[in-house]
């Protein structure tokens, strides 16, 4: 175990960083609105309730246990000596944030940002499990995400773990770089969303007897677009705070971060609108919104290391990737993802991680000179390999075990009745109780 | 098949870690990391195939 106090930042920078973290909950509010708008009307209250419960459970579990494993750079950690190199595997902070001075130090800011980030990651699977994921199962799954999956990867990427050490240990550029959480928040949440979609199976009526998917449109596209706008504000905060805490950026660089974040999301949404416009004759609101969120997810990792045109290029590719992968998941993989969470967050996040190695110019560790590009690319590829080869089996395994003890999917009757009435006893729109698709044969 | 797929995902990640720990030269290290990614892709294909297309899900 190694003691430490984390990198130093000035008081002004710490105060600005705190303000940026205060913006982060807007991202959660945005995602909750997007997930609800893309789901059915008869499950709207349930989804909003699940969002609130997921954020609450994530905050409590992270406070009790999660930060213990995540830790912070230079903080206490368990280290293995592998081939003469020190591999930092897992944080060793005391439980309940004990011995952590909550005074604006970088470590305390990292704990606060972690609490916001884990809540955001917990909201992502709600999009893929909409209309059929029981509330209790959502809470239990969130506890596993906040207590196990998220802290482990967050330590490796943000807490001075072995991924972050790839630069100093093996000369791979600056080591794994993920300023705002493309991998740590978005891909971890998105891969959990994929696991949940696999475990729950598709909604009743989504696939015909012949296995052809039917369209189940979202019930409120206004929610979806409002959610996109709110999410952008949250992402400004997340990316700026992450850039300051995890890449050593100055507070003034937040301007570039915000411009890059906006451009990435805008280019991604426009690309999605153009692709759907060309393919279907008219632009599609839900896919354009997914493109916007995918652009935000992709923007996070490289937000402080790219120029605005490069951010726009990352966004354009994210928009194409998200739009095409939504169709691929639904048609080819038979994955029913009502909120498009897997494409927007997992695919967008993984692309964002890779983009650091392909497009960004990252200074090598300990210098201001540019690192050797292949080294940085290899560090990012190793990060992606860890997300797919470790995080996906881990999160699937944990949720599979949970499902063995108590089924995560609601009973058929509950799905037909609607999650609102079945699990909460009241709907989101009591004055409008006419649902054409409630009991009809598709 | 699903179990085998997830096993291959973990094995691919293990190859990546092993390449980092054992290989000093950058070219072979990069080659083995890419080989590990290849094994992970194989695992992903198996996992995807293990989740068959749902049919007859009429409401």
Short mmCIF file of C-alpha atoms in Angstrom, two decimals:
data_model
loop_
_atom_site.label_atom_id
_atom_site.label_comp_id
_atom_site.label_asym_id
_atom_site.label_seq_id
_atom_site.Cartn_x
_atom_site.Cartn_y
_atom_site.Cartn_z
CA UNK A 1 0.00 0.00 0.00
CA UNK A 2 1.23 3.48 -0.81
CA UNK A 3 0.11 6.66 0.92
CA UNK A 4 -0.21 9.99 -0.92
CA UNK A 5 -2.24 13.15 -1.27
CA UNK A 6 -2.85 13.46 -5.01
CA UNK A 7 -1.67 16.14 -7.44
CA UNK A 8 -1.85 19.75 -6.24
CA UNK A 9 -4.09 22.38 -7.88
CA UNK A 10 -4.54 26.03 -7.00
CA UNK A 11 -7.48 27.25 -4.91
CA UNK A 12 -9.00 29.08 -7.88
CA UNK A 13 -8.77 26.00 -10.05
CA UNK A 14 -10.28 23.90 -7.26
CA UNK A 15 -13.20 26.34 -6.90
CA UNK A 16 -13.86 26.32 -10.65
CA UNK A 17 -13.58 22.54 -10.71
CA UNK A 18 -16.21 22.36 -7.95
CA UNK A 19 -18.52 24.58 -10.01
CA UNK A 20 -18.02 22.31 -13.03
CA UNK A 21 -18.90 19.25 -10.93
CA UNK A 22 -22.08 21.02 -9.80
CA UNK A 23 -23.16 21.05 -13.47
CA UNK A 24 -22.81 17.25 -13.79
CA UNK A 25 -26.31 16.37 -12.46
CA UNK A 26 -27.77 18.04 -15.56
CA UNK A 27 -26.34 15.13 -17.55
CA UNK A 28 -28.28 12.73 -15.33
CA UNK A 29 -31.47 14.75 -15.66
CA UNK A 30 -31.00 14.76 -19.42
CA UNK A 31 -30.48 11.01 -19.66
CA UNK A 32 -33.53 10.35 -17.45
CA UNK A 33 -35.70 12.49 -19.74
CA UNK A 34 -34.29 10.85 -22.88
CA UNK A 35 -34.86 7.32 -21.54
CA UNK A 36 -38.39 8.20 -20.44
CA UNK A 37 -39.28 9.91 -23.70
CA UNK A 38 -38.05 6.95 -25.75
CA UNK A 39 -40.04 4.48 -23.63
CA UNK A 40 -43.78 3.80 -23.53
CA UNK A 41 -46.25 6.17 -21.86
CA UNK A 42 -47.44 3.40 -19.54
CA UNK A 43 -43.91 3.05 -18.08
CA UNK A 44 -42.95 6.73 -17.87
CA UNK A 45 -43.39 7.22 -14.11
CA UNK A 46 -41.63 3.92 -13.47
CA UNK A 47 -38.62 5.00 -15.53
CA UNK A 48 -38.34 8.34 -13.76
CA UNK A 49 -38.71 6.59 -10.39
CA UNK A 50 -36.06 4.04 -11.43
CA UNK A 51 -33.75 6.90 -12.42
CA UNK A 52 -34.12 8.56 -9.02
CA UNK A 53 -33.59 5.26 -7.21
CA UNK A 54 -30.55 4.38 -9.36
CA UNK A 55 -28.87 7.73 -8.65
CA UNK A 56 -29.65 7.37 -4.93
CA UNK A 57 -28.38 3.80 -4.64
CA UNK A 58 -25.27 4.67 -6.65
CA UNK A 59 -24.45 7.61 -4.36
CA UNK A 60 -24.90 5.60 -1.16
CA UNK A 61 -22.99 2.53 -2.34
CA UNK A 62 -20.20 4.70 -3.73
CA UNK A 63 -19.97 6.52 -0.38
CA UNK A 64 -19.90 3.29 1.61
CA UNK A 65 -17.70 1.16 -0.63
CA UNK A 66 -17.13 2.40 -4.16
CA UNK A 67 -14.56 5.11 -3.43
CA UNK A 68 -12.64 2.60 -1.32
CA UNK A 69 -11.73 0.75 -4.50
CA UNK A 70 -11.58 3.74 -6.84
CA UNK A 71 -9.29 5.90 -4.69
CA UNK A 72 -7.31 8.71 -6.25
CA UNK A 73 -3.94 9.22 -7.90
CA UNK A 74 -1.19 8.90 -5.28
CA UNK A 75 -3.63 7.58 -2.68
CA UNK A 76 -3.42 4.29 -0.78
CA UNK A 77 -3.58 1.31 -3.15
CA UNK A 78 -2.70 -2.37 -3.51
CA UNK A 79 0.29 -2.77 -5.80
CA UNK A 80 1.66 -5.91 -7.47
CA UNK A 81 5.19 -6.15 -8.78
CA UNK A 82 5.00 -7.63 -12.28
CA UNK A 83 8.24 -8.04 -14.24
CA UNK A 84 9.97 -5.35 -12.20
CA UNK A 85 7.13 -2.85 -12.76
CA UNK A 86 4.70 -1.69 -10.09
CA UNK A 87 1.11 -2.45 -11.19
CA UNK A 88 -1.44 -0.49 -9.20
CA UNK A 89 -4.46 -2.83 -9.11
CA UNK A 90 -7.02 -1.47 -6.70
CA UNK A 91 -7.56 1.42 -4.32
CA UNK A 92 -7.31 0.88 -0.57
CA UNK A 93 -9.14 3.89 0.84
CA UNK A 94 -10.97 3.44 4.17
CA UNK A 95 -14.74 2.82 3.98
CA UNK A 96 -17.27 5.67 4.24
CA UNK A 97 -14.78 8.25 2.84
CA UNK A 98 -13.00 8.21 6.20
CA UNK A 99 -9.62 9.98 6.41
CA UNK A 100 -10.52 11.99 3.32
CA UNK A 101 -10.35 15.74 3.98
CA UNK A 102 -13.48 17.15 2.31
CA UNK A 103 -11.91 20.57 1.83
CA UNK A 104 -11.51 21.10 -1.88
CA UNK A 105 -8.39 18.97 -2.20
CA UNK A 106 -8.01 17.11 -5.53
CA UNK A 107 -8.83 13.84 -3.76
CA UNK A 108 -12.08 15.22 -2.33
CA UNK A 109 -13.03 16.69 -5.72
CA UNK A 110 -12.32 13.31 -7.32
CA UNK A 111 -14.64 11.68 -4.77
CA UNK A 112 -17.42 14.17 -5.54
CA UNK A 113 -16.96 13.80 -9.29
CA UNK A 114 -16.94 10.01 -8.83
CA UNK A 115 -20.26 10.19 -6.98
CA UNK A 116 -21.81 12.15 -9.87
CA UNK A 117 -20.19 9.92 -12.50
CA UNK A 118 -21.35 6.65 -10.99
CA UNK A 119 -24.91 8.00 -10.85
CA UNK A 120 -24.69 8.87 -14.53
CA UNK A 121 -23.29 5.43 -15.39
CA UNK A 122 -26.15 3.84 -13.44
CA UNK A 123 -28.74 5.69 -15.54
CA UNK A 124 -27.43 4.29 -18.82
CA UNK A 125 -28.72 0.68 -18.46
CA UNK A 126 -32.21 2.04 -17.71
CA UNK A 127 -32.46 2.96 -21.38
CA UNK A 128 -31.91 -0.61 -22.58
CA UNK A 129 -34.06 -2.20 -19.87
CA UNK A 130 -37.01 0.19 -20.28
CA UNK A 131 -40.58 -1.17 -20.09
CA UNK A 132 -39.58 -4.53 -18.54
CA UNK A 133 -36.90 -4.10 -15.83
CA UNK A 134 -38.25 -4.46 -12.28
CA UNK A 135 -37.54 -1.60 -9.87
CA UNK A 136 -35.97 -3.83 -7.18
CA UNK A 137 -33.75 -5.50 -9.75
CA UNK A 138 -32.70 -2.08 -11.03
CA UNK A 139 -31.64 -1.09 -7.52
CA UNK A 140 -29.72 -4.33 -6.93
CA UNK A 141 -27.98 -4.10 -10.30
CA UNK A 142 -27.08 -0.47 -9.62
CA UNK A 143 -25.52 -1.46 -6.31
CA UNK A 144 -23.27 -3.94 -8.13
CA UNK A 145 -22.32 -1.34 -10.72
CA UNK A 146 -21.53 1.32 -8.11
CA UNK A 147 -19.80 -1.05 -5.73
CA UNK A 148 -17.81 -3.29 -8.06
CA UNK A 149 -17.70 -2.65 -11.81
CA UNK A 150 -17.39 1.12 -11.92
CA UNK A 151 -14.85 1.58 -9.06
CA UNK A 152 -12.48 -1.05 -10.45
CA UNK A 153 -12.24 0.50 -13.91
CA UNK A 154 -12.33 4.04 -12.51
CA UNK A 155 -9.32 3.22 -10.36
CA UNK A 156 -7.41 1.84 -13.32
CA UNK A 157 -8.15 4.89 -15.49
CA UNK A 158 -8.55 7.77 -13.03
CA UNK A 159 -7.11 6.59 -9.71
CA UNK A 160 -3.52 6.11 -10.85
CA UNK A 161 -4.12 2.42 -11.68
CA UNK A 162 -2.21 0.22 -14.10
CA UNK A 163 -3.93 1.64 -17.19
CA UNK A 164 -2.95 5.18 -16.22
CA UNK A 165 0.58 3.90 -15.50
CA UNK A 166 1.11 2.52 -19.03
CA UNK A 167 3.05 5.66 -19.92
CA UNK A 168 5.55 5.61 -17.07
CA UNK A 169 5.82 1.80 -16.90
CA UNK A 170 5.98 0.93 -20.59
CA UNK A 171 6.53 4.21 -22.42
CA UNK A 172 3.08 4.11 -24.04
CA UNK A 173 2.50 7.84 -24.52
CA UNK A 174 0.83 9.34 -21.47
CA UNK A 175 -0.75 6.03 -20.50
CA UNK A 176 -4.48 5.38 -20.91
CA UNK A 177 -6.17 8.78 -21.27
CA UNK A 178 -9.87 9.30 -20.54
CA UNK A 179 -10.33 12.91 -19.46
CA UNK A 180 -14.13 13.08 -19.12
CA UNK A 181 -15.12 9.42 -18.94
CA UNK A 182 -15.80 8.03 -22.44
CA UNK A 183 -14.57 4.69 -21.13
CA UNK A 184 -14.97 5.06 -17.38
CA UNK A 185 -18.57 6.31 -17.41
CA UNK A 186 -20.03 5.82 -20.88
CA UNK A 187 -18.55 2.50 -22.02
CA UNK A 188 -18.89 0.92 -18.56
CA UNK A 189 -22.55 2.03 -18.43
CA UNK A 190 -23.14 1.07 -22.06
CA UNK A 191 -21.67 -2.43 -21.68
CA UNK A 192 -23.82 -2.91 -18.58
CA UNK A 193 -26.79 -1.80 -20.72
CA UNK A 194 -25.88 -4.51 -23.26
CA UNK A 195 -25.71 -7.13 -20.50
CA UNK A 196 -29.10 -6.05 -19.17
CA UNK A 197 -30.67 -6.15 -22.66
CA UNK A 198 -29.31 -9.69 -23.18
CA UNK A 199 -30.48 -10.92 -19.78
CA UNK A 200 -33.96 -9.35 -19.96
CA UNK A 201 -34.64 -10.23 -23.60
CA UNK A 202 -36.78 -8.07 -25.89
CA UNK A 203 -40.09 -6.46 -24.97
CA UNK A 204 -43.22 -8.47 -25.74
CA UNK A 205 -44.37 -7.64 -29.22
CA UNK A 206 -40.99 -6.29 -30.34
CA UNK A 207 -40.29 -9.26 -32.64
CA UNK A 208 -42.84 -11.04 -34.82
CA UNK A 209 -43.22 -14.80 -35.20
CA UNK A 210 -40.77 -14.54 -38.10
CA UNK A 211 -38.20 -12.72 -35.94
CA UNK A 212 -38.70 -9.37 -37.67
CA UNK A 213 -38.50 -6.35 -35.35
CA UNK A 214 -41.50 -4.04 -35.14
CA UNK A 215 -41.28 -0.33 -34.36
CA UNK A 216 -42.32 0.69 -30.85
CA UNK A 217 -41.91 4.47 -31.01
CA UNK A 218 -41.05 6.55 -27.96
CA UNK A 219 -44.00 8.31 -26.36
CA UNK A 220 -42.62 11.85 -26.03
CA UNK A 221 -40.03 13.25 -28.42
CA UNK A 222 -40.18 16.64 -26.64
CA UNK A 223 -38.76 14.99 -23.50
CA UNK A 224 -36.05 13.47 -25.63
CA UNK A 225 -34.90 16.73 -27.21
CA UNK A 226 -35.11 18.64 -23.92
CA UNK A 227 -33.04 15.86 -22.36
CA UNK A 228 -30.40 16.30 -25.07
CA UNK A 229 -30.09 20.01 -24.28
CA UNK A 230 -29.83 19.39 -20.54
CA UNK A 231 -27.29 16.63 -21.05
CA UNK A 232 -24.97 19.00 -22.90
CA UNK A 233 -24.75 21.30 -19.86
CA UNK A 234 -23.91 18.33 -17.68
CA UNK A 235 -21.26 17.16 -20.12
CA UNK A 236 -19.58 20.58 -20.10
CA UNK A 237 -19.18 20.14 -16.36
CA UNK A 238 -18.09 16.49 -16.47
CA UNK A 239 -15.52 17.01 -19.21
CA UNK A 240 -14.11 20.21 -17.71
CA UNK A 241 -13.82 18.78 -14.20
CA UNK A 242 -12.34 15.53 -15.51
CA UNK A 243 -9.81 17.40 -17.63
CA UNK A 244 -8.66 19.39 -14.58
CA UNK A 245 -8.52 16.47 -12.16
CA UNK A 246 -7.27 13.65 -14.37
CA UNK A 247 -5.13 15.32 -17.04
CA UNK A 248 -3.80 18.33 -15.12
CA UNK A 249 -5.46 20.86 -17.44
CA UNK A 250 -5.77 24.46 -16.27
CA UNK A 251 -9.16 25.99 -15.48
CA UNK A 252 -8.85 28.24 -18.55
CA UNK A 253 -8.81 25.21 -20.80
CA UNK A 254 -12.45 24.61 -19.88
CA UNK A 255 -13.36 26.99 -22.71
CA UNK A 256 -11.73 24.70 -25.27
CA UNK A 257 -13.30 21.68 -23.57
CA UNK A 258 -16.80 23.20 -23.78
CA UNK A 259 -16.32 24.19 -27.44
CA UNK A 260 -15.03 20.72 -28.33
CA UNK A 261 -17.85 19.02 -26.43
CA UNK A 262 -20.51 21.12 -28.16
CA UNK A 263 -18.99 20.67 -31.61
CA UNK A 264 -18.65 16.92 -31.16
CA UNK A 265 -22.30 16.54 -30.12
CA UNK A 266 -23.52 18.90 -32.85
CA UNK A 267 -21.58 17.18 -35.64
CA UNK A 268 -22.74 13.79 -34.42
CA UNK A 269 -26.42 14.82 -34.28
CA UNK A 270 -26.23 16.44 -37.73
CA UNK A 271 -24.60 13.33 -39.18
CA UNK A 272 -27.34 11.17 -37.66
CA UNK A 273 -30.03 13.50 -39.06
CA UNK A 274 -28.47 13.41 -42.54
CA UNK A 275 -28.05 9.62 -42.54
CA UNK A 276 -31.63 8.98 -41.39
CA UNK A 277 -32.90 11.66 -43.80
CA UNK A 278 -31.18 9.99 -46.74
CA UNK A 279 -32.12 6.45 -45.74
CA UNK A 280 -35.71 6.96 -44.61
CA UNK A 281 -36.71 10.12 -46.51
CA UNK A 282 -37.10 12.18 -43.32
CA UNK A 283 -34.75 12.75 -40.39
CA UNK A 284 -35.56 10.61 -37.37
CA UNK A 285 -35.88 12.37 -33.99
CA UNK A 286 -34.90 9.44 -31.78
CA UNK A 287 -31.86 8.47 -33.85
CA UNK A 288 -30.75 12.10 -34.07
CA UNK A 289 -31.04 12.33 -30.29
CA UNK A 290 -29.04 9.10 -29.97
CA UNK A 291 -26.46 10.66 -32.28
CA UNK A 292 -26.29 13.74 -30.04
CA UNK A 293 -25.74 11.63 -26.93
CA UNK A 294 -23.25 9.43 -28.79
CA UNK A 295 -21.34 12.55 -29.76
CA UNK A 296 -21.28 13.70 -26.14
CA UNK A 297 -20.08 10.26 -25.04
CA UNK A 298 -17.34 10.25 -27.69
CA UNK A 299 -16.24 13.79 -26.83
CA UNK A 300 -15.27 13.05 -23.25
CA UNK A 301 -11.97 11.17 -23.54
CA UNK A 302 -10.16 13.57 -25.87
CA UNK A 303 -11.98 16.81 -25.00
CA UNK A 304 -8.86 18.65 -23.82
CA UNK A 305 -6.39 17.20 -26.33
CA UNK A 306 -8.06 18.11 -29.66
CA UNK A 307 -8.69 21.24 -31.67
CA UNK A 308 -12.27 22.14 -32.64
CA UNK A 309 -12.10 20.70 -36.19
CA UNK A 310 -10.82 17.42 -34.78
CA UNK A 311 -13.62 17.38 -32.22
CA UNK A 312 -16.11 17.85 -35.05
CA UNK A 313 -14.50 14.95 -36.95
CA UNK A 314 -14.80 12.72 -33.87
CA UNK A 315 -18.46 13.74 -33.65
CA UNK A 316 -19.21 13.03 -37.32
CA UNK A 317 -17.80 9.53 -37.04
CA UNK A 318 -19.68 9.01 -33.77
CA UNK A 319 -22.95 10.04 -35.43
CA UNK A 320 -22.47 7.54 -38.26
CA UNK A 321 -21.40 4.78 -35.87
CA UNK A 322 -24.31 5.29 -33.49
CA UNK A 323 -26.96 5.52 -36.22
CA UNK A 324 -25.79 2.41 -38.04
CA UNK A 325 -25.19 0.40 -34.87
CA UNK A 326 -28.72 1.05 -33.56
CA UNK A 327 -30.04 -0.76 -36.64
CA UNK A 328 -27.35 -3.44 -36.38
CA UNK A 329 -28.18 -4.24 -32.77
CA UNK A 330 -31.91 -4.39 -33.49
CA UNK A 331 -31.85 -6.29 -36.80
CA UNK A 332 -28.74 -8.45 -36.67
CA UNK A 333 -28.27 -9.07 -32.97
CA UNK A 334 -31.95 -9.02 -31.96
CA UNK A 335 -31.12 -6.76 -29.03
CA UNK A 336 -34.09 -4.64 -27.97
CA UNK A 337 -32.69 -1.35 -26.68
CA UNK A 338 -35.57 1.16 -26.42
CA UNK A 339 -33.34 4.07 -25.40
CA UNK A 340 -30.47 3.37 -27.80
CA UNK A 341 -28.20 3.26 -24.75
CA UNK A 342 -25.89 0.57 -26.08
CA UNK A 343 -25.15 2.38 -29.33
CA UNK A 344 -24.91 5.88 -27.86
CA UNK A 345 -22.92 5.08 -24.74
CA UNK A 346 -21.02 1.82 -25.41
CA UNK A 347 -20.22 2.42 -29.09
CA UNK A 348 -19.85 6.20 -28.69
CA UNK A 349 -17.70 5.75 -25.58
CA UNK A 350 -15.44 3.11 -27.13
CA UNK A 351 -14.95 5.28 -30.21
CA UNK A 352 -14.11 8.23 -27.94
CA UNK A 353 -11.44 6.15 -26.19
CA UNK A 354 -9.93 5.08 -29.52
CA UNK A 355 -10.09 8.63 -30.90
CA UNK A 356 -7.53 9.76 -28.31
CA UNK A 357 -4.99 7.49 -29.97
CA UNK A 358 -6.08 8.13 -33.55
CA UNK A 359 -6.86 11.86 -33.65
CA UNK A 360 -5.76 13.63 -30.46
CA UNK A 361 -2.28 14.95 -29.77
CA UNK A 362 -1.44 13.94 -26.21
CA UNK A 363 1.79 15.09 -24.53
CA UNK A 364 3.90 12.18 -23.30
CA UNK A 365 4.11 11.56 -19.57
CA UNK A 366 6.35 14.01 -17.68
CA UNK A 367 6.93 16.32 -20.67
CA UNK A 368 5.12 18.83 -22.82
CA UNK A 369 6.41 17.14 -25.98
CA UNK A 370 4.04 15.04 -28.03
CA UNK A 371 4.29 11.34 -27.22
CA UNK A 372 5.09 8.74 -29.83
CA UNK A 373 1.70 8.31 -31.58
CA UNK A 374 1.79 4.49 -31.81
CA UNK A 375 2.45 4.29 -28.07
CA UNK A 376 -0.60 6.39 -27.18
CA UNK A 377 -2.73 4.43 -29.65
CA UNK A 378 -1.61 1.15 -28.08
CA UNK A 379 -2.46 2.47 -24.59
CA UNK A 380 -5.97 3.35 -25.79
CA UNK A 381 -6.36 -0.05 -27.48
CA UNK A 382 -5.35 -1.76 -24.22
CA UNK A 383 -8.03 0.31 -22.46
CA UNK A 384 -10.62 -0.83 -25.01
CA UNK A 385 -9.48 -4.44 -24.64
CA UNK A 386 -9.97 -4.11 -20.88
CA UNK A 387 -13.47 -2.73 -21.31
CA UNK A 388 -14.53 -5.51 -23.69
CA UNK A 389 -12.47 -8.35 -22.23
CA UNK A 390 -12.88 -7.64 -18.53
CA UNK A 391 -15.71 -5.17 -17.84
CA UNK A 392 -18.26 -6.86 -20.14
CA UNK A 393 -17.81 -10.39 -18.67
CA UNK A 394 -17.75 -8.93 -15.15
CA UNK A 395 -20.93 -6.88 -15.48
CA UNK A 396 -22.72 -9.66 -17.38
CA UNK A 397 -21.67 -12.24 -14.79
CA UNK A 398 -22.82 -10.12 -11.86
CA UNK A 399 -26.20 -9.39 -13.44
CA UNK A 400 -26.60 -13.03 -14.53
CA UNK A 401 -26.05 -14.14 -10.94
CA UNK A 402 -28.56 -11.56 -9.74
CA UNK A 403 -31.05 -12.86 -12.27
CA UNK A 404 -30.55 -16.44 -11.00
CA UNK A 405 -31.55 -15.43 -7.48
CA UNK A 406 -34.49 -13.26 -8.51
CA UNK A 407 -35.64 -12.69 -12.09
CA UNK A 408 -34.91 -9.15 -13.20
CA UNK A 409 -37.68 -9.08 -15.79
CA UNK A 410 -41.22 -8.21 -14.82
CA UNK A 411 -43.94 -10.87 -15.27
CA UNK A 412 -45.81 -10.92 -18.59
CA UNK A 413 -48.93 -9.52 -16.93
CA UNK A 414 -46.98 -6.55 -15.60
CA UNK A 415 -45.52 -5.81 -19.01
CA UNK A 416 -48.95 -5.92 -20.60
CA UNK A 417 -50.45 -3.74 -17.87
CA UNK A 418 -47.58 -1.27 -17.93
CA UNK A 419 -44.78 -0.84 -15.42
CA UNK A 420 -46.44 2.23 -13.88
CA UNK A 421 -49.62 0.49 -12.77
CA UNK A 422 -47.99 -2.87 -12.05
CA UNK A 423 -45.10 -1.68 -9.90
CA UNK A 424 -46.15 1.77 -8.71
CA UNK A 425 -49.93 1.59 -8.73
CA UNK A 426 -50.31 4.87 -10.60
CA UNK A 427 -49.40 6.16 -14.04
CA UNK A 428 -47.47 9.22 -15.16
CA UNK A 429 -50.45 10.65 -17.06
CA UNK A 430 -53.62 9.83 -15.10
CA UNK A 431 -55.80 12.09 -17.27
CA UNK A 432 -54.79 10.24 -20.45
CA UNK A 433 -55.38 6.55 -19.92
CA UNK A 434 -55.96 5.55 -23.55
CA UNK A 435 -53.22 3.34 -24.87
CA UNK A 436 -53.85 1.92 -28.30
CA UNK A 437 -51.11 -0.64 -27.92
CA UNK A 438 -51.98 -1.84 -24.43
CA UNK A 439 -53.84 -5.02 -25.23
CA UNK A 440 -53.77 -5.21 -28.99
CA UNK A 441 -52.18 -8.03 -30.98
CA UNK A 442 -49.18 -6.81 -32.98
CA UNK B 1 -21.41 -21.53 -26.06
CA UNK B 2 -22.16 -18.38 -24.07
CA UNK B 3 -19.81 -19.51 -21.31
CA UNK B 4 -17.08 -20.27 -23.85
CA UNK B 5 -17.57 -16.84 -25.41
CA UNK B 6 -17.08 -15.05 -22.11
CA UNK B 7 -14.11 -17.29 -21.37
CA UNK B 8 -12.56 -16.20 -24.68
CA UNK B 9 -13.19 -12.55 -23.79
CA UNK B 10 -11.27 -13.00 -20.55
CA UNK B 11 -8.57 -15.03 -22.30
CA UNK B 12 -8.07 -12.27 -24.86
CA UNK B 13 -7.66 -9.74 -22.06
CA UNK B 14 -5.22 -12.13 -20.38
CA UNK B 15 -3.13 -12.21 -23.57
CA UNK B 16 -3.04 -8.41 -23.58
CA UNK B 17 -1.86 -8.31 -19.95
CA UNK B 18 0.70 -11.05 -20.55
CA UNK B 19 2.10 -9.23 -23.57
CA UNK B 20 2.57 -6.12 -21.44
CA UNK B 21 4.24 -8.00 -18.62
CA UNK B 22 6.52 -10.29 -20.62
CA UNK B 23 7.43 -8.53 -23.86
CA UNK B 24 9.84 -5.59 -23.79
CA UNK B 25 10.20 -4.82 -27.50
CA UNK B 26 7.42 -2.65 -28.86
CA UNK B 27 6.68 -4.55 -32.10
CA UNK B 28 6.04 -8.00 -30.59
CA UNK B 29 4.18 -6.40 -27.71
CA UNK B 30 1.85 -4.58 -30.12
CA UNK B 31 1.39 -7.77 -32.16
CA UNK B 32 0.38 -9.79 -29.08
CA UNK B 33 -1.94 -7.03 -27.88
CA UNK B 34 -3.66 -7.14 -31.28
CA UNK B 35 -3.78 -10.95 -31.06
CA UNK B 36 -5.51 -10.57 -27.69
CA UNK B 37 -8.05 -8.24 -29.30
CA UNK B 38 -8.58 -10.88 -32.00
CA UNK B 39 -9.39 -13.49 -29.36
CA UNK B 40 -11.79 -11.04 -27.71
CA UNK B 41 -13.58 -10.51 -31.04
CA UNK B 42 -13.95 -14.30 -31.39
CA UNK B 43 -15.43 -14.39 -27.90
CA UNK B 44 -17.84 -11.57 -28.73
CA UNK B 45 -19.03 -13.42 -31.84
CA UNK B 46 -19.68 -16.54 -29.76
CA UNK B 47 -21.57 -14.58 -27.09
CA UNK B 48 -23.69 -12.87 -29.74
CA UNK B 49 -24.50 -16.20 -31.40
CA UNK B 50 -25.40 -17.65 -28.02
CA UNK B 51 -28.24 -15.13 -27.73
CA UNK B 52 -30.60 -16.40 -30.45
CA UNK B 53 -33.09 -14.22 -32.29
CA UNK B 54 -36.39 -14.15 -30.38
CA UNK B 55 -39.44 -15.41 -32.27
CA UNK B 56 -43.13 -15.69 -31.54
CA UNK B 57 -43.13 -12.84 -29.06
CA UNK B 58 -46.65 -11.76 -29.95
CA UNK B 59 -48.33 -9.61 -27.37
#
